[in-house]
Short mmCIF file of C-alpha atoms and ligand atoms in Angstrom, two decimals:
data_model
loop_
_atom_site.label_atom_id
_atom_site.label_comp_id
_atom_site.label_asym_id
_atom_site.label_seq_id
_atom_site.Cartn_x
_atom_site.Cartn_y
_atom_site.Cartn_z
CA MET A 3 110.46 29.63 191.65
CA PHE A 4 109.02 29.40 195.19
CA SER A 5 105.77 30.23 196.91
CA GLY A 6 106.97 31.93 200.08
CA GLY A 7 105.56 29.10 202.17
CA PRO A 8 107.12 27.53 205.26
CA GLN A 9 108.77 24.78 203.26
CA ASP A 10 110.69 27.09 200.95
CA ASN A 11 114.40 27.07 201.50
CA PHE A 12 115.14 30.52 202.88
CA ASP A 13 118.37 30.90 204.85
CA LEU A 14 118.42 34.29 206.50
CA HIS A 15 121.64 34.47 208.55
CA ASN A 16 125.15 34.02 207.08
CA HIS A 17 128.61 35.58 207.33
CA SER A 18 131.42 36.33 204.88
CA THR A 19 135.00 37.63 204.98
CA ARG A 20 133.51 41.13 205.27
CA SER A 21 133.12 40.33 208.99
CA ASP A 22 134.18 37.08 210.69
CA GLY A 23 133.26 34.53 208.02
CA LEU A 24 135.79 32.45 206.08
CA LEU A 25 134.20 32.58 202.61
CA THR A 26 133.99 35.66 200.41
CA PRO A 27 130.44 36.87 199.67
CA THR A 28 130.71 35.24 196.23
CA GLN A 29 131.88 31.89 197.65
CA LEU A 30 129.08 31.98 200.23
CA ILE A 31 126.40 32.58 197.59
CA GLU A 32 127.83 29.84 195.38
CA LEU A 33 127.71 27.43 198.32
CA ALA A 34 124.10 28.40 199.09
CA ALA A 35 123.17 27.78 195.44
CA ARG A 36 124.80 24.33 195.57
CA THR A 37 122.84 23.33 198.68
CA GLY A 38 119.55 24.27 196.99
CA THR A 39 118.83 27.47 198.92
CA HIS A 40 116.11 29.57 197.22
CA ALA A 41 116.90 32.84 198.98
CA VAL A 42 119.93 33.63 201.12
CA ALA A 43 120.69 36.60 203.38
CA LEU A 44 124.16 37.99 203.92
CA THR A 45 124.19 39.27 207.51
CA ASP A 46 127.72 40.30 208.39
CA HIS A 47 128.43 41.78 211.82
CA ASP A 48 127.87 45.54 211.87
CA THR A 49 128.47 46.01 208.14
CA ILE A 50 126.60 45.92 204.86
CA ASP A 51 129.81 46.13 202.81
CA GLY A 52 129.48 42.67 201.29
CA VAL A 53 125.95 43.08 199.97
CA ALA A 54 126.91 44.50 196.57
CA GLU A 55 129.29 41.62 195.80
CA ALA A 56 126.75 39.08 197.11
CA ALA A 57 123.97 40.53 194.95
CA GLU A 58 126.13 40.20 191.86
CA ALA A 59 127.00 36.59 192.73
CA ALA A 60 123.34 35.78 193.42
CA ARG A 61 122.35 37.12 189.99
CA ALA A 62 124.95 34.88 188.40
CA ALA A 63 123.88 31.85 190.45
CA GLY A 64 120.15 32.40 189.90
CA ILE A 65 119.17 32.67 193.56
CA GLU A 66 117.70 35.53 195.56
CA LEU A 67 119.93 37.67 197.78
CA ILE A 68 118.41 39.31 200.83
CA PRO A 69 120.53 42.31 201.91
CA GLY A 70 121.10 42.02 205.64
CA VAL A 71 123.22 42.85 208.66
CA GLU A 72 123.72 41.50 212.20
CA ILE A 73 123.97 44.37 214.66
CA SER A 74 125.80 44.04 218.01
CA VAL A 75 123.65 45.40 220.84
CA SER A 76 124.24 45.97 224.54
CA TRP A 77 121.17 45.28 226.67
CA GLY A 78 122.27 45.88 230.23
CA GLU A 79 125.27 43.60 230.70
CA THR A 80 124.08 41.24 227.96
CA THR A 81 125.22 41.40 224.34
CA LEU A 82 122.36 40.69 221.94
CA HIS A 83 122.49 40.34 218.17
CA VAL A 84 119.75 41.83 216.02
CA VAL A 85 119.54 40.86 212.36
CA GLY A 86 118.16 43.37 209.87
CA LEU A 87 116.68 41.85 206.72
CA ARG A 88 115.91 43.61 203.44
CA VAL A 89 117.73 46.71 204.56
CA ASP A 90 118.59 49.40 202.04
CA PRO A 91 122.42 49.33 201.89
CA ALA A 92 122.37 53.02 200.91
CA SER A 93 120.52 54.13 204.05
CA PRO A 94 122.51 56.97 205.66
CA VAL A 95 121.02 56.29 209.11
CA LEU A 96 122.00 52.62 209.07
CA THR A 97 125.43 53.29 207.58
CA ALA A 98 126.25 55.96 210.16
CA GLY A 99 125.07 53.75 213.01
CA LEU A 100 127.14 50.78 211.85
CA ASN A 101 130.24 52.93 211.30
CA GLY A 102 129.91 54.13 214.89
CA ILE A 103 129.82 50.59 216.32
CA ARG A 104 132.72 49.34 214.22
CA ASP A 105 134.86 52.24 215.43
CA GLY A 106 135.02 50.60 218.86
CA ARG A 107 136.28 47.23 217.68
CA PHE A 108 139.99 47.98 217.46
CA GLY A 109 140.17 49.50 220.94
CA ARG A 110 138.43 46.46 222.38
CA GLY A 111 140.84 44.25 220.43
CA GLU A 112 143.81 45.96 222.09
CA LYS A 113 142.33 45.14 225.49
CA ILE A 114 141.67 41.52 224.51
CA ALA A 115 145.31 41.23 223.39
CA GLN A 116 146.49 42.66 226.73
CA ALA A 117 144.38 40.13 228.61
CA LEU A 118 145.74 37.29 226.46
CA ALA A 119 149.31 38.53 227.03
CA LYS A 120 148.76 38.22 230.79
CA LEU A 121 147.78 34.60 230.17
CA GLY A 122 151.08 34.03 228.35
CA PHE A 123 149.97 34.57 224.74
CA ALA A 124 152.10 37.34 223.26
CA ASP A 125 151.41 39.49 220.20
CA THR A 126 147.90 38.27 219.51
CA LEU A 127 146.79 41.72 218.31
CA GLU A 128 149.09 41.33 215.30
CA GLY A 129 147.92 37.74 214.79
CA ALA A 130 144.25 38.63 214.97
CA LEU A 131 144.74 41.57 212.59
CA GLU A 132 146.39 39.21 210.14
CA GLN A 133 143.34 36.96 210.37
CA CYS A 134 141.06 39.85 209.39
CA LYS A 135 143.41 41.15 206.72
CA GLY A 136 144.18 44.30 208.65
CA ARG A 137 140.63 45.64 208.66
CA ARG A 138 140.77 47.09 212.16
CA ASP A 139 137.10 48.02 212.28
CA GLN A 140 136.15 44.38 211.71
CA LEU A 141 138.42 42.96 214.40
CA SER A 142 136.40 40.24 216.13
CA ARG A 143 136.88 37.69 218.87
CA ALA A 144 136.61 35.11 216.08
CA HIS A 145 139.89 36.47 214.66
CA PHE A 146 141.61 36.12 218.03
CA ALA A 147 140.24 32.57 218.26
CA ARG A 148 141.70 31.69 214.85
CA CYS A 149 145.04 33.20 215.81
CA LEU A 150 145.17 31.02 218.95
CA VAL A 151 144.36 27.94 216.87
CA GLU A 152 146.96 28.75 214.23
CA ARG A 153 149.65 29.15 216.88
CA GLY A 154 148.73 25.81 218.44
CA HIS A 155 147.52 27.24 221.77
CA VAL A 156 144.07 25.61 221.42
CA ARG A 157 142.83 22.82 219.19
CA ASP A 158 139.88 24.68 217.65
CA THR A 159 138.06 28.00 217.78
CA GLN A 160 135.33 26.62 220.03
CA HIS A 161 137.97 25.86 222.65
CA ALA A 162 139.40 29.36 222.31
CA PHE A 163 135.97 30.73 223.28
CA ASP A 164 135.31 28.14 225.97
CA LYS A 165 138.67 28.72 227.68
CA TYR A 166 139.47 32.39 227.05
CA LEU A 167 137.14 34.55 224.97
CA ALA A 168 133.54 33.82 226.02
CA LYS A 169 131.79 35.94 228.64
CA GLY A 170 133.12 35.09 232.10
CA LYS A 171 136.45 33.78 230.73
CA PRO A 172 139.76 35.54 231.45
CA ALA A 173 140.24 37.32 228.12
CA TYR A 174 136.63 38.53 227.86
CA VAL A 175 136.44 42.33 227.59
CA PRO A 176 133.03 43.94 228.16
CA HIS A 177 132.07 46.43 225.48
CA ARG A 178 129.30 48.96 224.80
CA TRP A 179 127.60 48.28 221.48
CA ALA A 180 124.39 49.88 220.11
CA GLY A 181 121.25 50.19 222.24
CA LEU A 182 118.41 47.78 221.43
CA GLN A 183 115.97 50.53 220.50
CA GLU A 184 118.67 52.29 218.50
CA ALA A 185 119.57 49.18 216.46
CA VAL A 186 115.94 48.36 215.67
CA GLY A 187 115.46 52.03 214.72
CA TRP A 188 118.36 51.94 212.24
CA ILE A 189 116.99 48.78 210.62
CA ARG A 190 113.53 50.28 210.28
CA ALA A 191 114.95 53.57 208.98
CA ALA A 192 116.64 51.47 206.27
CA GLY A 193 113.27 49.89 205.38
CA GLY A 194 114.23 46.55 206.91
CA ILE A 195 112.72 43.98 209.26
CA ALA A 196 114.34 43.50 212.69
CA VAL A 197 114.88 39.89 213.75
CA LEU A 198 116.26 38.83 217.13
CA ALA A 199 119.18 36.50 216.36
CA HIS A 200 119.64 33.16 218.16
CA PRO A 201 117.64 34.07 221.30
CA GLY A 202 118.78 30.84 222.96
CA ARG A 203 122.36 32.08 223.18
CA TYR A 204 121.93 34.81 225.77
CA ASN A 205 121.72 32.83 229.03
CA LEU A 206 118.80 34.90 230.30
CA GLN A 207 116.56 33.67 233.12
CA PRO A 208 112.88 33.30 232.11
CA MET A 209 111.81 36.66 233.58
CA MET A 210 114.57 38.58 231.81
CA ARG A 211 113.90 36.64 228.64
CA GLU A 212 110.27 37.73 228.67
CA GLU A 213 111.26 41.33 229.38
CA MET A 214 113.77 41.29 226.53
CA LEU A 215 111.21 39.89 224.06
CA LYS A 216 108.62 42.41 225.20
CA GLN A 217 111.01 45.33 224.76
CA PHE A 218 112.21 44.08 221.39
CA GLY A 219 108.61 43.93 220.16
CA SER A 220 107.74 47.35 221.61
CA PHE A 221 110.72 48.92 219.78
CA GLY A 222 109.49 47.52 216.46
CA GLY A 223 111.18 44.11 216.33
CA GLU A 224 109.03 41.78 214.23
CA ALA A 225 110.62 38.33 214.23
CA ILE A 226 112.86 35.95 216.17
CA GLU A 227 115.11 33.18 214.92
CA VAL A 228 113.75 29.77 215.84
CA VAL A 229 115.69 27.34 213.64
CA THR A 230 119.31 28.49 213.59
CA GLY A 231 122.72 26.86 213.54
CA SER A 232 123.27 28.70 216.83
CA HIS A 233 120.46 26.77 218.59
CA ARG A 234 120.67 23.14 219.54
CA PRO A 235 117.81 21.21 217.86
CA GLU A 236 116.29 20.56 221.30
CA GLU A 237 115.95 24.34 221.76
CA TYR A 238 113.74 24.85 218.69
CA ALA A 239 110.52 23.99 220.58
CA LEU A 240 111.06 26.65 223.27
CA TRP A 241 111.65 29.45 220.76
CA GLN A 242 108.80 28.24 218.59
CA ARG A 243 106.53 28.68 221.61
CA GLU A 244 107.99 32.10 222.39
CA ALA A 245 107.42 33.24 218.79
CA LEU A 246 103.78 32.11 218.96
CA ASP A 247 103.18 33.52 222.47
CA HIS A 248 104.61 36.95 221.60
CA GLY A 249 103.17 37.09 218.08
CA PHE A 250 106.59 37.22 216.37
CA LEU A 251 107.25 36.02 212.87
CA ALA A 252 109.84 33.21 212.76
CA SER A 253 113.18 33.14 211.00
CA ARG A 254 115.56 30.39 209.93
CA GLY A 255 119.28 30.76 209.22
CA ALA A 256 122.49 28.76 209.47
CA ASP A 257 124.60 31.53 211.07
CA TYR A 258 127.24 30.05 208.80
CA HIS A 259 130.84 31.25 209.31
CA GLY A 260 132.77 28.79 207.14
CA PRO A 261 134.00 25.24 206.64
CA GLY A 262 134.97 23.56 209.90
CA GLU A 263 133.55 26.35 212.08
CA SER A 264 129.79 25.96 211.69
CA PRO A 265 127.69 22.86 212.25
CA CYS A 266 125.39 23.59 209.35
CA GLU A 267 125.83 24.89 205.81
CA PRO A 268 123.40 27.49 204.42
CA GLY A 269 120.11 25.95 203.34
CA ARG A 270 120.59 22.68 205.23
CA LEU A 271 118.70 23.30 208.49
CA PRO A 272 115.28 21.73 209.11
CA ALA A 273 112.22 23.72 207.97
CA LEU A 274 110.25 25.90 210.37
CA HIS A 275 107.34 24.17 212.07
CA ALA A 276 104.05 24.64 210.19
CA SER A 277 102.49 26.47 213.17
CA LEU A 278 104.89 29.40 212.65
CA THR A 279 104.55 32.30 210.25
CA PRO A 280 107.88 32.60 208.40
CA VAL A 281 109.29 36.13 208.32
CA TRP A 282 109.59 35.88 204.52
CA THR A 283 105.79 35.82 204.15
CA LYS A 284 106.17 39.61 204.62
CA TRP A 285 107.66 39.86 201.17
CA ALA A 286 107.61 36.58 199.21
CA HIS A 287 104.44 35.48 197.44
P1 AMP B 310 132.53 39.77 218.58
O1 AMP B 310 131.43 40.46 217.82
O2 AMP B 310 133.89 40.22 218.18
O3 AMP B 310 132.31 39.81 220.06
O4 AMP B 310 132.51 38.25 218.14
C1 AMP B 310 131.33 37.54 218.20
C2 AMP B 310 131.46 36.33 217.30
O5 AMP B 310 132.30 35.38 217.90
C3 AMP B 310 130.13 35.66 217.12
O6 AMP B 310 129.42 36.21 216.05
C4 AMP B 310 130.55 34.25 216.81
O7 AMP B 310 130.98 34.17 215.49
C5 AMP B 310 131.75 34.07 217.71
N1 AMP B 310 131.39 33.56 219.07
C6 AMP B 310 130.92 34.26 220.10
N2 AMP B 310 130.74 33.49 221.18
C7 AMP B 310 131.11 32.26 220.80
C8 AMP B 310 131.16 31.00 221.46
N3 AMP B 310 130.81 30.86 222.77
N4 AMP B 310 131.60 29.96 220.75
C9 AMP B 310 131.95 30.08 219.46
N5 AMP B 310 131.93 31.22 218.80
C10 AMP B 310 131.53 32.31 219.45
MN1 MN B 311 130.25 35.78 214.09
MN1 MN B 312 125.30 36.31 216.40
MN1 MN B 313 125.83 35.55 213.10
#
């Protein structure tokens, strides 16, 4: 069906309702099939719950499902995201690690709601919980953002982050996630490949950026995202150079969250530049 070359349509970063996406795993896979994606990864935040449903939908749609996860990591004061691809969903090490991180989400949510209350927005904990269907361990800033939109406090979720929820804004609550070495270790223990998600999103100065990439590689990280819906197209060249300089494989993924919230549907981003080695050459032939 495909050769595993750079031009094949692999989309290796997408979310569903099992974390902060708007489509169910089945709806996501059906969308990816419609856009002509050959292989699609489900990479929900800190959970592999949706993989079984996605695998079933992928079988029905005739496309390949890559079991994945996007792990929240604290690196100093910076939150990083590390994607694990081709992880074994039955891995006890990975499952225990992810359960531990998700445990902290509700407590952080309570603090976010308190901060929003001080800004004049009452009862957002209830609203955000409604947005995530009461799954406390999945409570995300994205659910608070949707609550603020639904109540007419902001015009869209991007504004909710820009005004209140992003780092440095008044309802931002710092949180301790997994360690970088720990997260990469869980992914590798589950037989997966660790990919640094959207490296352009972390606001690191060049020296810290180099240090972060060096550490990620030394812990066993193998790839970085270059073409992602979370990079602006003008950022692709920088991360292409970083991948080549550090000897990382390159990944491509929409970071799709749902209609109206993501600039790019799964399978619709530009291809990786021919100078890069796609991460999927590790397994697709
Ligand atoms: P959390 O893991 O609860 O901190 O939520 C992180 C999620 O919120 C990310 O995966 C994105 O979906 C969304 N997000 C984070 N920062 C922003 C931002 N500046 N603008 C839009 N969405 C964001
Ligand atoms: Mn998200
Ligand atoms: Mn992310
Ligand atoms: Mn993501």
